Each structure stands twice: as structure tokens, then as C-alpha cells.
């Protein structure tokens, strides 16, 4: 009995250590590779506890292996756009100005019921109120409401709003070419903006994003952010 209690305490401590390393995320916020590692860790932890004939090291070694693997994947996920797409996929716009993108739904293996349920979870009960809806890499749906449906109703106050989606162009020193293509921009457009802000290289930029009104959000690594008003010739839906 004492042996069983000790084995349980050891495995519990190791699993707790592993979860702490993985970071504070709820199950619904995990990326695919994080969820897979979490499920396997939970399964492996049960083996040395439930079967006392199995040496405890047979449970500990795989657990530490998964912790190391998770760390490697996390670094790759942070440093490489290619591996980020490979491991997590990428956010997909399922509703835009043309309405529901049926091809995107099929690509995600989502039904209309899945979409409408996600919209209701995001406190949106009317499709007419949606300017953009995006399925994030963790499966959650992010919704941008039309200006007329914002909590403070601009339409009733006589204020003309814009339904503009904020899109990231540079993410941690990496150009997001898919987003450039979506906006109809080229790398030279971004290089010109950085030159005007006295930024020599793209790798020095933490984030650069824009909405379709031309307002840019720019922040260099280890420096304060700034907002830039600039007219960009964008070709979006």
C-alpha cells in the first residue's frame, strides 16, 4: 500500500511539473499539438499507478520525453511560420462581406450548425450582424460585428462606422505572405513603411497590423508601440 501511495505521489508531481511547463491554458485554448501531448501524458500517468508490476521508470521516461518534445515544438512554433502552420494550421475566415464562405466550412469539416453554435457562444445571434467571423487555430470562433450592431449603436447615433478587419502583416519578425496576398499588398509596400519609420530589418518588428481604413499598428521588439495613419492600396473582398 505504501509503495502504491509513493508511486502515485511521484507520478502526480511529475505530471504537475509537466503541465506547469506547458503553460496556463484551458483545454479549449490549446493548440492541436498541446492537446495531443496533454492527452498522452494523462494516459501514460495512469500506467505506473494502476499496475504496480510495471517499473515506475517506464512511466517517468515517456513523460519526460513528451515534456521535452513539447518544449521543442513550442520553440519551433514561436520561431518558424512554416512549423506554426504545420502544427497548428492557420485562422480561416468563414464569414466575410460576401456572407458565409461555404468552401471554408468544407475545408474545416464544419456544418452550418457548428458555425451558428459558435456564433451564439460569441454572443452573436443574428447573421446579419456579422461583418467577419474567423475560426481560430484552437477551434474558437472570433466575431467582428458590423458597426451598426456594436454595443453602442453608431447607426442610431448618426455616426458612420466602418466594418474593418484587423490583419497582421508581420508576426515576431516574420512576414505573413498569405495576409499580404489577401490585402493585395507586396513585400515592397511593407519595406517602404519600415524605411519611413527608420526600421532597418523586418526581423526587428514584433508586430505590424492594419485594418482596411489604412490605420497601422506597429511595434518594434523591446520598444513602445505606435499607430500610423497611412493610405494603402489594398484589394480585399
mmCIF file of C-alpha atoms in Angstrom:
data_model
loop_
_atom_site.group_PDB
_atom_site.id
_atom_site.type_symbol
_atom_site.label_atom_id
_atom_site.label_comp_id
_atom_site.label_asym_id
_atom_site.label_seq_id
_atom_site.Cartn_x
_atom_site.Cartn_y
_atom_site.Cartn_z
ATOM 1 C CA UNK A 1 0.000 0.000 0.000
ATOM 2 C CA UNK A 2 2.808 2.419 0.919
ATOM 3 C CA UNK A 3 4.508 1.624 -2.387
ATOM 4 C CA UNK A 4 1.326 2.463 -4.295
ATOM 5 C CA UNK A 5 0.957 5.778 -2.450
ATOM 6 C CA UNK A 6 4.583 6.704 -3.171
ATOM 7 C CA UNK A 7 4.254 5.807 -6.848
ATOM 8 C CA UNK A 8 1.113 7.935 -7.056
ATOM 9 C CA UNK A 9 2.831 10.918 -5.406
ATOM 10 C CA UNK A 10 5.846 10.644 -7.714
ATOM 11 C CA UNK A 11 3.735 10.429 -10.870
ATOM 12 C CA UNK A 12 1.476 13.245 -9.663
ATOM 13 C CA UNK A 13 4.467 15.503 -9.046
ATOM 14 C CA UNK A 14 5.907 14.773 -12.480
ATOM 15 C CA UNK A 15 2.597 15.376 -14.269
ATOM 16 C CA UNK A 16 2.092 18.615 -12.340
ATOM 17 C CA UNK A 17 5.594 19.707 -13.353
ATOM 18 C CA UNK A 18 4.856 18.842 -16.988
ATOM 19 C CA UNK A 19 1.574 20.774 -17.011
ATOM 20 C CA UNK A 20 3.245 23.804 -15.432
ATOM 21 C CA UNK A 21 5.885 23.811 -18.175
ATOM 22 C CA UNK A 22 3.185 23.664 -20.836
ATOM 23 C CA UNK A 23 1.699 26.918 -19.538
ATOM 24 C CA UNK A 24 -1.634 28.047 -18.164
ATOM 25 C CA UNK A 25 -4.149 27.167 -20.833
ATOM 26 C CA UNK A 26 -7.633 25.752 -20.633
ATOM 27 C CA UNK A 27 -8.414 22.729 -22.796
ATOM 28 C CA UNK A 28 -10.415 24.885 -25.221
ATOM 29 C CA UNK A 29 -7.499 27.279 -25.686
ATOM 30 C CA UNK A 30 -4.889 24.637 -26.525
ATOM 31 C CA UNK A 31 -3.320 24.304 -29.925
ATOM 32 C CA UNK A 32 -3.641 20.847 -31.548
ATOM 33 C CA UNK A 33 -0.124 19.676 -30.616
ATOM 34 C CA UNK A 34 -0.640 20.812 -26.992
ATOM 35 C CA UNK A 35 -3.899 18.909 -26.711
ATOM 36 C CA UNK A 36 -2.325 15.732 -28.110
ATOM 37 C CA UNK A 37 0.588 15.918 -25.650
ATOM 38 C CA UNK A 38 -1.810 16.553 -22.747
ATOM 39 C CA UNK A 39 -3.970 13.536 -23.608
ATOM 40 C CA UNK A 40 -0.959 11.228 -23.948
ATOM 41 C CA UNK A 41 0.523 12.460 -20.651
ATOM 42 C CA UNK A 42 -2.765 11.718 -18.894
ATOM 43 C CA UNK A 43 -2.800 8.207 -20.331
ATOM 44 C CA UNK A 44 0.840 7.482 -19.518
ATOM 45 C CA UNK A 45 0.424 8.694 -15.946
ATOM 46 C CA UNK A 46 -2.186 6.022 -15.276
ATOM 47 C CA UNK A 47 0.060 3.096 -16.270
ATOM 48 C CA UNK A 48 2.587 3.069 -13.379
ATOM 49 C CA UNK A 49 -0.178 3.894 -10.870
ATOM 50 C CA UNK A 50 -2.662 1.231 -11.925
ATOM 51 C CA UNK A 51 -0.137 -1.583 -12.443
ATOM 52 C CA UNK A 52 2.431 -1.937 -9.650
ATOM 53 C CA UNK A 53 4.265 -4.689 -11.562
ATOM 54 C CA UNK A 54 5.467 -2.120 -14.118
ATOM 55 C CA UNK A 55 8.654 -0.315 -13.025
ATOM 56 C CA UNK A 56 7.841 3.335 -12.354
ATOM 57 C CA UNK A 57 10.694 4.413 -14.606
ATOM 58 C CA UNK A 58 8.685 3.027 -17.545
ATOM 59 C CA UNK A 59 6.155 5.765 -16.868
ATOM 60 C CA UNK A 60 8.575 8.539 -15.950
ATOM 61 C CA UNK A 61 10.833 8.305 -19.027
ATOM 62 C CA UNK A 62 7.967 8.677 -21.561
ATOM 63 C CA UNK A 63 6.571 11.605 -19.549
ATOM 64 C CA UNK A 64 9.866 13.479 -19.611
ATOM 65 C CA UNK A 65 10.237 12.634 -23.300
ATOM 66 C CA UNK A 66 6.891 14.273 -24.019
ATOM 67 C CA UNK A 67 7.820 17.317 -21.937
ATOM 68 C CA UNK A 68 10.999 17.760 -23.989
ATOM 69 C CA UNK A 69 9.061 17.187 -27.223
ATOM 70 C CA UNK A 70 6.515 19.812 -26.189
ATOM 71 C CA UNK A 71 9.281 22.291 -25.445
ATOM 72 C CA UNK A 72 10.866 21.691 -28.860
ATOM 73 C CA UNK A 73 7.513 22.108 -30.614
ATOM 74 C CA UNK A 74 6.839 25.304 -28.653
ATOM 75 C CA UNK A 75 10.165 26.809 -29.747
ATOM 76 C CA UNK A 76 9.541 25.807 -33.376
ATOM 77 C CA UNK A 77 6.034 27.212 -33.120
ATOM 78 C CA UNK A 78 7.411 30.545 -31.921
ATOM 79 C CA UNK A 79 10.350 30.816 -34.313
ATOM 80 C CA UNK A 80 9.061 29.373 -37.587
ATOM 81 C CA UNK A 81 5.981 30.396 -39.568
ATOM 82 C CA UNK A 82 6.219 27.125 -41.522
ATOM 83 C CA UNK A 83 6.131 24.932 -38.406
ATOM 84 C CA UNK A 84 3.408 27.120 -36.889
ATOM 85 C CA UNK A 85 1.177 26.373 -39.866
ATOM 86 C CA UNK A 86 2.226 22.717 -39.861
ATOM 87 C CA UNK A 87 1.498 22.192 -36.159
ATOM 88 C CA UNK A 88 -1.478 24.494 -35.632
ATOM 89 C CA UNK A 89 -2.912 25.282 -39.034
ATOM 90 C CA UNK A 90 -3.991 28.891 -39.531
ATOM 91 C CA UNK A 91 -7.074 31.018 -38.802
ATOM 92 C CA UNK A 92 -9.678 30.787 -41.552
ATOM 93 C CA UNK A 93 -12.291 33.413 -42.412
ATOM 94 C CA UNK A 94 -15.690 31.708 -42.609
ATOM 95 C CA UNK A 95 -17.837 34.853 -42.895
ATOM 96 C CA UNK A 96 -16.817 37.967 -44.816
ATOM 97 C CA UNK A 97 -18.586 40.758 -46.698
ATOM 98 C CA UNK A 98 -19.939 38.192 -49.173
ATOM 99 C CA UNK A 99 -21.525 36.148 -46.390
ATOM 100 C CA UNK A 100 -20.708 32.582 -45.352
ATOM 101 C CA UNK A 101 -17.738 31.022 -47.142
ATOM 102 C CA UNK A 102 -19.028 27.525 -47.844
ATOM 103 C CA UNK A 103 -15.679 26.302 -49.200
ATOM 104 C CA UNK A 104 -14.011 27.329 -45.942
ATOM 105 C CA UNK A 105 -16.633 25.415 -43.958
ATOM 106 C CA UNK A 106 -15.989 22.277 -46.010
ATOM 107 C CA UNK A 107 -12.245 22.663 -45.529
ATOM 108 C CA UNK A 108 -12.785 22.802 -41.757
ATOM 109 C CA UNK A 109 -15.321 19.940 -41.800
ATOM 110 C CA UNK A 110 -17.798 22.302 -40.151
ATOM 111 C CA UNK A 111 -21.549 22.334 -40.624
ATOM 112 C CA UNK A 112 -23.800 25.370 -40.532
ATOM 113 C CA UNK A 113 -24.969 24.147 -37.130
ATOM 114 C CA UNK A 114 -21.370 24.225 -35.875
ATOM 115 C CA UNK A 115 -20.961 27.758 -37.206
ATOM 116 C CA UNK A 116 -24.180 29.154 -35.783
ATOM 117 C CA UNK A 117 -23.487 27.482 -32.429
ATOM 118 C CA UNK A 118 -20.055 29.122 -32.338
ATOM 119 C CA UNK A 119 -21.589 32.491 -33.189
ATOM 120 C CA UNK A 120 -24.105 32.147 -30.364
ATOM 121 C CA UNK A 121 -21.254 31.280 -27.987
ATOM 122 C CA UNK A 122 -19.677 34.576 -29.071
ATOM 123 C CA UNK A 123 -22.971 36.324 -28.167
ATOM 124 C CA UNK A 124 -23.999 36.824 -31.790
ATOM 125 C CA UNK A 125 -27.482 35.562 -32.621
ATOM 126 C CA UNK A 126 -28.082 37.227 -35.988
ATOM 127 C CA UNK A 127 -26.013 36.525 -39.107
ATOM 128 C CA UNK A 128 -26.916 39.970 -40.423
ATOM 129 C CA UNK A 129 -24.886 41.491 -37.576
ATOM 130 C CA UNK A 130 -21.647 39.727 -38.569
ATOM 131 C CA UNK A 131 -19.027 41.568 -40.609
ATOM 132 C CA UNK A 132 -16.347 38.884 -40.222
ATOM 133 C CA UNK A 133 -16.104 35.550 -38.420
ATOM 134 C CA UNK A 134 -12.829 33.663 -38.088
ATOM 135 C CA UNK A 135 -12.233 30.107 -36.923
ATOM 136 C CA UNK A 136 -9.048 30.286 -34.851
ATOM 137 C CA UNK A 137 -6.424 27.540 -34.764
ATOM 138 C CA UNK A 138 -7.742 26.327 -31.393
ATOM 139 C CA UNK A 139 -11.261 25.928 -32.830
ATOM 140 C CA UNK A 140 -12.811 29.016 -31.248
ATOM 141 C CA UNK A 141 -14.764 31.440 -33.412
ATOM 142 C CA UNK A 142 -13.904 35.146 -33.255
ATOM 143 C CA UNK A 143 -16.564 37.573 -34.461
ATOM 144 C CA UNK A 144 -16.343 41.168 -35.656
ATOM 145 C CA UNK A 145 -19.784 42.764 -35.575
ATOM 146 C CA UNK A 146 -20.911 45.282 -38.148
ATOM 147 C CA UNK A 147 -20.595 48.876 -36.996
ATOM 148 C CA UNK A 148 -24.387 49.166 -36.790
ATOM 149 C CA UNK A 149 -24.508 46.209 -34.363
ATOM 150 C CA UNK A 150 -21.772 47.333 -31.973
ATOM 151 C CA UNK A 151 -22.785 47.696 -28.298
ATOM 152 C CA UNK A 152 -23.048 51.484 -28.725
ATOM 153 C CA UNK A 153 -25.237 51.651 -31.812
ATOM 154 C CA UNK A 154 -23.456 54.005 -34.196
ATOM 155 C CA UNK A 155 -26.298 53.907 -36.680
ATOM 156 C CA UNK A 156 -28.813 55.235 -34.176
ATOM 157 C CA UNK A 157 -26.375 57.962 -33.089
ATOM 158 C CA UNK A 158 -25.829 59.111 -36.659
ATOM 159 C CA UNK A 159 -22.196 58.017 -36.695
ATOM 160 C CA UNK A 160 -20.861 56.415 -39.848
ATOM 161 C CA UNK A 161 -18.723 53.406 -38.926
ATOM 162 C CA UNK A 162 -16.570 51.015 -40.923
ATOM 163 C CA UNK A 163 -16.590 47.224 -40.888
ATOM 164 C CA UNK A 164 -12.848 46.659 -40.998
ATOM 165 C CA UNK A 165 -10.920 43.522 -40.086
ATOM 166 C CA UNK A 166 -7.531 43.968 -38.428
ATOM 167 C CA UNK A 167 -4.954 41.778 -40.174
ATOM 168 C CA UNK A 168 -1.405 41.018 -39.017
ATOM 169 C CA UNK A 169 1.304 41.599 -41.624
ATOM 170 C CA UNK A 170 4.432 40.944 -39.526
ATOM 171 C CA UNK A 171 4.408 38.473 -36.660
ATOM 172 C CA UNK A 172 7.514 38.326 -34.456
ATOM 173 C CA UNK A 173 9.874 39.335 -37.253
ATOM 174 C CA UNK A 174 8.215 37.175 -39.934
ATOM 175 C CA UNK A 175 6.229 38.431 -42.909
ATOM 176 C CA UNK A 176 2.839 36.728 -43.302
ATOM 177 C CA UNK A 177 2.668 36.402 -47.075
ATOM 178 C CA UNK A 178 -0.842 34.899 -47.052
ATOM 179 C CA UNK A 179 -2.161 38.040 -45.368
ATOM 180 C CA UNK A 180 -0.256 40.269 -47.785
ATOM 181 C CA UNK A 181 -1.853 38.388 -50.670
ATOM 182 C CA UNK A 182 -5.309 38.725 -49.085
ATOM 183 C CA UNK A 183 -4.850 42.507 -48.877
ATOM 184 C CA UNK A 184 -3.288 42.754 -52.336
ATOM 185 C CA UNK A 185 -0.011 44.080 -50.917
ATOM 186 C CA UNK A 186 3.588 43.217 -51.726
ATOM 187 C CA UNK A 187 6.693 42.952 -49.608
ATOM 188 C CA UNK A 188 7.984 46.242 -51.027
ATOM 189 C CA UNK A 189 4.941 48.027 -49.552
ATOM 190 C CA UNK A 190 5.910 46.830 -46.089
ATOM 191 C CA UNK A 191 9.603 47.575 -46.607
ATOM 192 C CA UNK A 192 8.723 51.150 -47.567
ATOM 193 C CA UNK A 193 6.672 51.623 -44.402
ATOM 194 C CA UNK A 194 9.518 50.345 -42.247
ATOM 195 C CA UNK A 195 12.029 52.595 -44.011
ATOM 196 C CA UNK A 196 9.820 55.608 -43.287
ATOM 197 C CA UNK A 197 9.828 54.600 -39.610
ATOM 198 C CA UNK A 198 13.638 54.155 -39.599
ATOM 199 C CA UNK A 199 13.409 50.401 -39.093
ATOM 200 C CA UNK A 200 16.169 48.623 -40.975
ATOM 201 C CA UNK A 201 15.013 44.995 -40.962
ATOM 202 C CA UNK A 202 11.737 43.104 -40.756
ATOM 203 C CA UNK A 203 13.177 40.831 -38.057
ATOM 204 C CA UNK A 204 13.290 43.846 -35.701
ATOM 205 C CA UNK A 205 9.495 44.194 -35.794
ATOM 206 C CA UNK A 206 7.392 42.480 -33.134
ATOM 207 C CA UNK A 207 4.082 43.141 -34.857
ATOM 208 C CA UNK A 208 2.703 45.144 -37.746
ATOM 209 C CA UNK A 209 -1.017 45.016 -38.402
ATOM 210 C CA UNK A 210 -3.521 47.065 -40.362
ATOM 211 C CA UNK A 211 -7.230 47.452 -40.849
ATOM 212 C CA UNK A 212 -8.861 48.319 -44.117
ATOM 213 C CA UNK A 213 -9.073 52.012 -43.220
ATOM 214 C CA UNK A 214 -5.279 52.228 -43.510
ATOM 215 C CA UNK A 215 -4.506 52.544 -39.795
ATOM 216 C CA UNK A 216 -1.310 50.655 -38.932
ATOM 217 C CA UNK A 217 -0.291 49.292 -35.546
ATOM 218 C CA UNK A 218 3.487 48.971 -35.335
ATOM 219 C CA UNK A 219 5.739 47.824 -32.526
ATOM 220 C CA UNK A 220 9.423 47.034 -32.628
ATOM 221 C CA UNK A 221 10.844 44.414 -30.303
ATOM 222 C CA UNK A 222 11.602 45.911 -26.879
ATOM 223 C CA UNK A 223 10.149 49.305 -27.879
ATOM 224 C CA UNK A 224 6.784 51.067 -27.374
ATOM 225 C CA UNK A 225 4.034 50.644 -29.953
ATOM 226 C CA UNK A 226 2.828 53.365 -32.310
ATOM 227 C CA UNK A 227 -0.212 53.957 -34.506
ATOM 228 C CA UNK A 228 0.344 55.164 -38.057
ATOM 229 C CA UNK A 229 -2.206 56.613 -40.443
ATOM 230 C CA UNK A 230 -1.274 55.630 -43.990
ATOM 231 C CA UNK A 231 -3.310 55.097 -47.130
ATOM 232 C CA UNK A 232 -2.551 51.653 -48.533
ATOM 233 C CA UNK A 233 -3.854 50.427 -51.859
ATOM 234 C CA UNK A 234 -5.485 47.226 -50.716
ATOM 235 C CA UNK A 235 -7.636 44.836 -52.717
ATOM 236 C CA UNK A 236 -9.873 42.902 -50.348
ATOM 237 C CA UNK A 237 -13.281 41.332 -50.644
#
